[in-house]
Short mmCIF file of C-alpha atoms in Angstrom, two decimals:
data_model
loop_
_atom_site.label_atom_id
_atom_site.label_comp_id
_atom_site.label_asym_id
_atom_site.label_seq_id
_atom_site.Cartn_x
_atom_site.Cartn_y
_atom_site.Cartn_z
CA MET A 1 34.05 -2.78 13.05
CA ARG A 2 32.80 -4.74 10.07
CA LEU A 3 29.28 -5.97 9.47
CA ARG A 4 28.68 -9.57 10.52
CA ALA A 5 25.85 -11.95 9.75
CA TRP A 6 24.82 -12.20 13.38
CA HIS A 7 24.61 -8.40 13.55
CA VAL A 8 22.07 -8.55 10.73
CA LEU A 9 19.87 -11.30 12.20
CA PHE A 10 19.82 -9.91 15.73
CA GLY A 11 19.44 -6.35 14.44
CA VAL A 12 16.36 -6.97 12.29
CA LEU A 13 14.72 -9.00 15.05
CA LEU A 14 15.35 -6.19 17.53
CA VAL A 15 13.88 -3.58 15.17
CA ALA A 16 10.82 -5.76 14.45
CA HIS A 17 10.15 -6.26 18.16
CA ILE A 18 10.53 -2.54 18.85
CA LEU A 19 8.05 -1.77 16.05
CA SER A 20 5.66 -4.31 17.56
CA TRP A 21 5.83 -2.74 21.02
CA ARG A 22 5.49 0.80 19.66
CA ALA A 23 2.44 -0.13 17.58
CA ASP A 24 0.70 -1.28 20.79
CA PHE A 25 -2.11 -3.17 19.11
CA PHE A 26 -0.64 -6.68 18.65
CA TYR A 27 -1.39 -9.49 21.03
CA PRO A 28 1.35 -9.85 23.70
CA PHE A 29 4.01 -12.50 23.11
CA SER A 30 3.61 -15.72 25.07
CA ASP A 31 6.22 -17.23 27.38
CA LEU A 32 6.58 -20.14 24.96
CA TYR A 33 7.44 -17.70 22.18
CA TRP A 34 10.29 -16.16 24.16
CA LEU A 35 11.61 -19.60 25.10
CA VAL A 36 11.59 -20.96 21.53
CA MET A 37 12.98 -17.75 20.05
CA SER A 38 15.80 -17.62 22.62
CA VAL A 39 16.83 -21.23 22.08
CA ALA A 40 16.69 -20.80 18.29
CA LEU A 41 19.03 -17.80 18.46
CA ILE A 42 21.37 -19.66 20.81
CA CYS A 43 21.49 -22.51 18.26
CA PHE A 44 22.35 -19.99 15.55
CA ILE A 45 25.22 -18.59 17.63
CA LEU A 46 26.50 -22.10 18.42
CA GLY A 47 26.58 -22.79 14.69
CA TYR A 48 28.07 -19.41 13.85
CA TRP A 49 31.13 -19.72 16.08
CA PRO A 50 32.09 -23.25 17.25
CA GLY A 51 30.06 -24.93 14.51
CA ALA A 52 31.69 -22.98 11.66
CA TRP A 53 35.14 -23.40 13.22
CA LEU A 54 34.67 -27.17 13.43
CA PHE A 55 33.38 -27.36 9.85
CA LEU A 56 36.48 -25.57 8.57
CA LYS A 57 38.76 -27.57 10.85
CA VAL A 58 37.66 -30.88 9.30
CA GLY A 59 38.25 -29.61 5.77
CA GLY A 60 34.94 -28.06 4.83
CA GLY A 61 36.74 -24.98 3.54
CA CYS A 62 38.42 -27.04 0.82
CA LEU A 63 34.99 -28.20 -0.33
CA LEU A 64 33.77 -24.61 -0.61
CA ARG A 65 36.97 -23.53 -2.34
CA GLY A 66 36.24 -26.10 -5.04
CA PHE A 67 33.25 -24.06 -6.20
CA THR A 68 35.58 -21.31 -7.38
CA LYS A 69 36.77 -23.67 -10.12
CA LEU A 70 33.32 -23.60 -11.72
CA ARG A 71 33.83 -20.05 -12.97
CA LEU A 72 33.67 -19.10 -16.62
CA SER A 73 36.54 -17.18 -18.12
CA SER A 74 36.38 -13.50 -17.24
CA GLN A 75 35.47 -12.30 -20.73
CA ARG A 76 33.01 -15.10 -21.44
CA GLY A 77 31.33 -14.75 -18.06
CA HIS A 78 30.78 -11.04 -18.61
CA ARG A 79 29.24 -11.59 -22.03
CA VAL A 80 27.00 -14.40 -20.85
CA PHE A 81 25.73 -12.44 -17.84
CA LEU A 82 24.89 -9.37 -19.93
CA ALA A 83 23.30 -11.47 -22.68
CA MET A 84 21.11 -13.35 -20.19
CA PHE A 85 20.14 -10.12 -18.41
CA TRP A 86 18.89 -8.43 -21.61
CA LEU A 87 17.36 -11.64 -22.97
CA PHE A 88 15.15 -12.25 -19.95
CA PHE A 89 14.35 -8.57 -19.50
CA LEU A 90 13.13 -8.32 -23.10
CA LEU A 91 11.29 -11.64 -22.85
CA GLY A 92 9.54 -10.29 -19.76
CA LEU A 93 8.42 -7.20 -21.67
CA LEU A 94 7.22 -9.35 -24.57
CA ASP A 95 5.29 -11.60 -22.18
CA ARG A 96 3.46 -8.62 -20.65
CA PHE A 97 2.73 -7.22 -24.11
CA LEU A 98 1.23 -10.53 -25.23
CA MET A 99 -0.88 -10.67 -22.07
CA PHE A 100 -2.14 -7.09 -21.89
CA GLY A 101 -1.20 -5.27 -25.08
CA PRO A 102 0.72 -1.98 -25.39
CA GLY A 103 -0.61 -0.64 -22.08
CA PHE A 104 1.06 -3.39 -20.03
CA PHE A 105 3.09 -0.83 -18.05
CA LEU A 106 0.12 1.24 -16.80
CA PRO A 107 -0.48 1.06 -13.01
CA ASP A 108 -3.92 -0.55 -13.33
CA THR A 109 -2.51 -3.23 -15.61
CA VAL A 110 0.39 -3.85 -13.26
CA MET A 111 -2.13 -4.39 -10.47
CA GLN A 112 -4.20 -6.67 -12.72
CA TYR A 113 -1.11 -8.78 -13.43
CA ARG A 114 -0.31 -9.09 -9.73
CA ILE A 115 -3.86 -10.20 -8.88
CA SER A 116 -3.76 -12.73 -11.71
CA MET A 117 -0.48 -14.27 -10.52
CA THR A 118 -1.06 -14.24 -6.74
CA MET A 119 -4.81 -14.83 -6.39
CA GLU A 120 -6.06 -16.41 -9.61
CA ASP A 121 -3.30 -18.96 -10.21
CA GLY A 122 -2.34 -17.25 -13.47
CA GLU A 123 0.60 -18.22 -15.67
CA ASN A 124 2.94 -16.35 -17.99
CA ILE A 125 2.50 -16.88 -21.72
CA ILE A 126 6.26 -17.32 -22.15
CA LYS A 127 7.23 -20.22 -19.91
CA GLY A 128 10.42 -20.33 -17.88
CA LEU A 129 10.79 -16.59 -17.29
CA SER A 130 11.65 -17.22 -13.65
CA LEU A 131 14.90 -18.88 -14.81
CA GLY A 132 16.20 -15.39 -15.60
CA ASN A 133 15.51 -13.95 -12.18
CA PHE A 134 19.11 -14.54 -11.12
CA PHE A 135 20.42 -12.19 -13.79
CA LEU A 136 17.77 -9.55 -13.07
CA PHE A 137 18.02 -9.72 -9.27
CA MET A 138 21.82 -9.92 -9.11
CA MET A 139 22.59 -7.28 -11.73
CA PRO A 140 23.03 -4.49 -9.11
CA SER A 141 25.60 -6.67 -7.32
CA TYR A 142 27.29 -7.45 -10.63
CA LEU A 143 27.58 -3.73 -11.41
CA ILE A 144 29.35 -3.21 -8.09
CA ALA A 145 31.63 -6.19 -8.62
CA TYR A 146 32.71 -5.24 -12.15
CA ARG A 147 31.99 -1.51 -12.34
CA ASN A 148 35.22 -0.89 -14.28
CA ARG A 149 33.74 -2.83 -17.22
CA PHE A 150 30.77 -0.50 -17.69
CA ASN A 151 30.64 3.05 -18.98
CA VAL A 152 28.18 5.63 -17.63
CA PHE A 153 25.66 5.11 -20.44
CA ASN A 154 25.55 1.34 -19.87
CA ILE A 155 25.13 1.76 -16.12
CA VAL A 156 22.24 4.21 -16.54
CA LEU A 157 20.55 1.91 -19.08
CA ILE A 158 20.95 -1.16 -16.90
CA VAL A 159 19.74 0.59 -13.74
CA ALA A 160 16.67 1.85 -15.62
CA ALA A 161 15.96 -1.71 -16.80
CA VAL A 162 16.27 -3.11 -13.26
CA VAL A 163 13.98 -0.41 -11.83
CA PHE A 164 11.41 -0.97 -14.57
CA ASN A 165 11.49 -4.72 -13.94
CA ILE A 166 10.85 -4.12 -10.23
CA TYR A 167 7.97 -1.79 -11.11
CA LEU A 168 6.40 -4.34 -13.46
CA SER A 169 6.70 -7.11 -10.88
CA SER A 170 4.96 -4.86 -8.31
CA ALA A 171 6.51 -7.08 -5.63
CA ARG A 172 8.26 -5.59 -2.64
CA SER A 173 10.25 -8.80 -2.26
CA VAL A 174 11.87 -8.19 -5.66
CA LEU A 175 13.00 -4.75 -4.54
CA PHE A 176 14.39 -5.98 -1.25
CA VAL A 177 16.17 -9.09 -2.54
CA SER A 178 17.81 -7.16 -5.38
CA ALA A 179 18.72 -4.06 -3.37
CA LEU A 180 19.80 -5.82 -0.18
CA SER A 181 22.07 -8.33 -1.94
CA ALA A 182 23.80 -5.43 -3.73
CA PHE A 183 24.00 -3.41 -0.53
CA TYR A 184 25.61 -6.20 1.46
CA PHE A 185 27.96 -7.05 -1.40
CA TRP A 186 29.10 -3.41 -1.37
CA ILE A 187 29.37 -2.98 2.42
CA LEU A 188 31.09 -6.27 3.35
CA PRO A 189 34.70 -5.17 2.71
CA GLN A 190 34.20 -1.81 4.44
CA ARG A 191 34.55 -0.75 8.02
CA ILE A 192 31.41 0.70 9.57
CA ASN A 193 32.42 4.32 10.26
CA PHE A 194 30.49 7.58 10.16
CA ALA A 195 30.70 7.91 6.36
CA ALA A 196 29.47 4.32 5.94
CA ILE A 197 26.56 5.02 8.30
CA ILE A 198 25.54 7.99 6.14
CA ARG A 199 25.59 5.82 3.01
CA ILE A 200 23.65 3.09 4.81
CA GLY A 201 21.05 5.69 5.76
CA VAL A 202 20.69 6.70 2.12
CA VAL A 203 20.17 3.08 1.05
CA VAL A 204 17.59 2.50 3.80
CA SER A 205 15.74 5.66 2.76
CA ILE A 206 15.64 4.46 -0.85
CA LEU A 207 14.23 1.11 0.27
CA PHE A 208 11.53 2.80 2.33
CA PHE A 209 10.63 5.01 -0.63
CA GLY A 210 10.47 2.00 -2.93
CA PHE A 211 8.35 0.12 -0.39
CA GLU A 212 5.84 2.97 -0.27
CA LEU A 213 5.86 3.48 -4.03
CA ILE A 214 5.19 -0.18 -4.80
CA GLY A 215 2.44 -0.14 -2.18
CA ILE A 216 0.77 2.73 -4.03
CA VAL A 217 1.12 0.93 -7.37
CA VAL A 218 -0.52 -2.27 -6.14
CA GLY A 219 -3.13 -0.51 -4.04
CA LYS A 220 -1.77 -1.54 -0.64
CA SER A 221 -1.52 0.66 2.41
CA SER A 222 1.27 3.20 2.12
CA SER A 223 1.01 4.42 5.71
CA GLU A 224 3.52 3.78 8.47
CA LEU A 225 1.18 1.06 9.72
CA GLY A 226 1.67 -0.82 6.45
CA PHE A 227 5.39 -1.26 7.10
CA VAL A 228 4.83 -2.16 10.77
CA VAL A 229 2.46 -4.93 9.73
CA TYR A 230 5.01 -6.34 7.29
CA ALA A 231 7.81 -6.21 9.84
CA ALA A 232 6.11 -7.17 13.11
CA ALA A 233 2.94 -9.17 12.38
CA PRO A 234 4.83 -12.33 11.24
CA LEU A 235 6.48 -12.57 14.67
CA HIS A 236 3.05 -12.71 16.27
CA ALA A 237 1.87 -15.19 13.66
CA PHE A 238 4.77 -17.43 14.69
CA ASP A 239 3.68 -17.04 18.31
CA ALA A 240 0.16 -18.11 17.29
CA LEU A 241 1.56 -21.19 15.56
CA LEU A 242 3.41 -22.17 18.73
CA SER A 243 0.19 -21.76 20.69
CA GLY A 244 -1.67 -24.08 18.31
CA GLN A 245 -3.99 -21.43 16.90
CA SER A 246 -3.65 -22.60 13.32
CA ALA A 247 -2.93 -25.88 11.55
CA LEU A 248 -0.60 -25.77 8.53
CA ASP A 249 0.55 -29.40 8.49
CA GLY A 250 1.24 -30.81 5.07
CA TYR A 251 2.00 -27.57 3.31
CA LEU A 252 5.71 -28.38 2.92
CA LEU A 253 6.55 -24.68 3.01
CA SER A 254 10.28 -25.36 2.87
CA PHE A 255 9.92 -26.95 -0.56
CA SER A 256 7.67 -24.43 -2.29
CA PRO A 257 10.03 -23.95 -5.30
CA ILE A 258 9.65 -27.64 -6.17
CA HIS A 259 5.95 -28.11 -5.40
CA SER A 260 5.20 -28.64 -9.09
CA ILE A 261 7.82 -31.39 -9.24
CA LEU A 262 6.49 -33.07 -6.10
CA THR A 263 3.04 -33.31 -7.67
CA ILE A 264 4.50 -35.55 -10.39
CA PHE A 265 5.71 -38.23 -7.95
CA PHE A 266 3.44 -37.78 -4.93
CA ASN A 267 -0.22 -37.19 -4.18
CA PHE A 268 0.46 -33.60 -3.25
CA ILE A 269 -1.69 -30.55 -3.92
CA PRO A 270 0.30 -27.30 -3.66
CA PRO A 271 -1.47 -24.61 -1.64
CA ILE A 272 -2.77 -21.68 -3.69
CA SER A 273 -2.81 -19.43 -0.63
CA LEU A 274 -1.87 -19.90 3.01
CA PRO A 275 -4.47 -19.36 5.74
CA ASN A 276 -4.42 -16.14 7.71
CA ILE A 277 -3.52 -15.95 11.36
CA PHE A 278 -4.95 -13.06 13.38
CA THR A 279 -2.47 -11.08 15.42
CA PRO A 280 -5.14 -9.37 15.65
CA LEU A 281 -4.35 -8.21 12.09
CA PRO A 282 -4.62 -11.01 9.50
CA THR A 283 -1.29 -12.27 8.16
CA ASN A 284 -0.24 -15.45 6.33
CA VAL A 285 3.52 -15.18 6.72
CA TYR A 286 5.25 -16.64 9.77
CA THR A 287 8.95 -15.66 9.65
CA LEU A 288 11.86 -17.98 8.98
CA PHE A 289 11.19 -19.61 12.37
CA GLY A 290 7.57 -20.38 11.53
CA VAL A 291 8.40 -22.05 8.21
CA TYR A 292 10.77 -24.54 9.80
CA TYR A 293 8.54 -25.07 12.82
CA VAL A 294 5.63 -26.04 10.56
CA ASP A 295 7.71 -28.48 8.52
CA TYR A 296 10.04 -29.98 11.13
CA GLY A 297 8.68 -29.17 14.57
CA VAL A 298 10.37 -27.23 17.34
CA PHE A 299 13.50 -29.41 17.53
CA GLY A 300 13.83 -29.39 13.77
CA LEU A 301 13.68 -25.60 13.93
CA PHE A 302 16.62 -25.58 16.35
CA VAL A 303 18.63 -27.88 14.07
CA MET A 304 17.94 -25.68 11.06
CA MET A 305 19.00 -22.55 12.94
CA PHE A 306 22.24 -24.29 13.92
CA PHE A 307 23.01 -25.15 10.28
CA ILE A 308 22.16 -21.62 9.13
CA GLY A 309 24.56 -20.38 11.80
CA VAL A 310 27.29 -22.69 10.49
CA LEU A 311 26.73 -21.45 6.95
CA SER A 312 26.78 -17.82 8.09
CA GLY A 313 29.99 -18.27 10.06
CA VAL A 314 31.81 -20.05 7.25
CA LEU A 315 30.80 -17.49 4.64
CA GLN A 316 31.69 -14.65 6.99
CA GLY A 317 35.24 -15.95 7.13
CA GLY A 318 35.52 -16.75 3.44
CA CYS A 319 34.18 -13.46 2.10
CA GLN A 320 36.98 -11.53 3.83
CA ILE A 321 39.79 -13.39 2.09
CA PRO A 322 41.34 -11.20 -0.64
CA ASP A 323 40.36 -12.18 -4.18
CA GLN A 324 37.46 -14.37 -3.04
CA GLY A 325 34.53 -12.57 -4.59
CA LEU A 326 32.42 -15.72 -4.67
CA PHE A 327 32.31 -15.95 -0.87
CA ARG A 328 31.51 -12.26 -0.81
CA ALA A 329 28.55 -12.81 -3.16
CA TRP A 330 27.33 -15.81 -1.19
CA SER A 331 27.67 -13.90 2.07
CA ALA A 332 25.64 -11.01 0.61
CA ILE A 333 22.89 -13.46 -0.36
CA ASN A 334 23.04 -14.99 3.11
CA MET A 335 22.69 -11.60 4.79
CA THR A 336 19.79 -10.74 2.50
CA VAL A 337 17.98 -13.88 3.62
CA LEU A 338 18.72 -13.12 7.29
CA THR A 339 17.37 -9.60 6.84
CA LEU A 340 14.14 -10.90 5.32
CA SER A 341 13.86 -13.74 7.84
CA VAL A 342 11.72 -11.55 10.09
CA PHE A 343 9.14 -11.62 7.29
CA TYR A 344 9.60 -15.04 5.69
CA ASP A 345 12.19 -17.72 4.98
CA TYR A 346 13.81 -17.12 1.60
CA TYR A 347 16.49 -19.81 1.86
CA THR A 348 14.28 -22.75 1.04
CA THR A 349 11.09 -21.08 -0.19
CA SER A 350 12.53 -18.81 -2.90
CA GLY A 351 13.74 -20.23 -6.19
CA VAL A 352 15.81 -17.13 -6.95
CA ILE A 353 17.88 -17.70 -3.80
CA TRP A 354 18.57 -21.28 -4.88
CA MET A 355 19.59 -20.06 -8.32
CA SER A 356 21.77 -17.31 -6.87
CA ILE A 357 23.70 -19.80 -4.77
CA ILE A 358 24.08 -22.26 -7.67
CA LEU A 359 24.94 -19.78 -10.45
CA SER A 360 27.11 -17.32 -8.51
CA PRO A 361 30.30 -19.41 -8.91
CA PHE A 362 30.18 -18.97 -12.68
CA PHE A 363 30.03 -15.17 -12.58
CA PHE A 364 31.33 -13.88 -9.24
CA ALA A 365 34.39 -16.08 -8.67
CA HIS A 366 36.56 -13.63 -10.68
CA CYS A 367 35.68 -10.52 -8.68
CA GLY A 368 38.25 -9.96 -5.97
CA SER A 369 38.04 -7.77 -2.91
CA ASP A 370 41.22 -5.83 -3.54
CA ASP A 371 39.92 -3.03 -1.33
CA HIS A 372 40.03 -5.37 1.63
CA LYS A 373 43.50 -6.69 2.42
CA GLU A 374 43.26 -7.10 6.14
CA LYS A 375 43.40 -10.48 7.80
CA LEU A 376 40.42 -12.08 9.46
CA SER A 377 39.73 -11.47 13.09
CA ARG A 378 40.09 -15.24 13.40
CA PRO A 379 43.29 -15.92 11.42
CA GLN A 380 42.87 -19.68 11.44
CA MET A 381 39.92 -19.52 9.04
CA PRO A 382 41.71 -18.41 5.85
CA SER A 383 44.29 -21.16 6.06
CA MET A 384 41.55 -23.73 6.33
CA ILE A 385 39.56 -22.37 3.39
CA LYS A 386 42.60 -22.24 1.09
#
């Protein structure tokens, strides 16, 4: 058996619901919640199988295949990726130094930076640092894709830089986006056997450790309850939205990466912070489902889940074609988003996801999946993507 996108989405939702029931202090889910959630998942499945098949049947695969032509030459792509990685990493260090002096890496200063950025509407001294997030977040995946181009010293140095960047950001989302995209990129060509399960367990353990460590750094709860709240509370917040317990109209959550651009052309004030919903614990994140429900309503949510299903199904077929590393990278990003969907929607609300989808053709189109030569379970897909 190989890992599929629908395994990921259904699996994380199942785990989140189990954590919610075991915690035994959340409000019970309403009947409307179960109805909307069930229909949304059905729409995803309809997109994942018949929807993806129809998209490929009418020539959509040829459109996707065209993105592989955007790639840089192998040597140039490698140099550019490494240069951008070190450039933005060093610029990030310089920015923190200019803001806080030589003690910018101390835990209290890291916490001060986080408060400044998330609660006080602070800004970096060096503008445009977020443009380099693609190279910082996707470096672990790049190491896996082109590991034969790095020696041990370079790998150790790069890994240390990635870990230090995650520490300085003090954001659990940075850890999960970076680690999960690399994990899925690595696991996609492999069959899920006992050895793979052991390795998956190791990765999960590392993520839990990182979650707890970052929580300690930023002064958040590091108890088991802390993780349960992150995983389960957003589901109940979505239920509260469906029940009309909070009004979030006009926030345009789906377009948060371009809020600053919207303010130029429209009378739009980007929200500094989203209001809390009590589950009974306060939370201001509403899962992937909540984001689309707020922006497009319940039927718009179903349409979006159908399109996400189509995308997942198409990428699932493409990433298994030998020598199609781009589809493998895109599929890893897709699975990362589906994993984090129980917490928040990262497709449309995270700029780094947009950049990863746009920039991946230039750097990942050369990496083949030579370790995976088997045909697809649905053999008609490859012929339509070619």
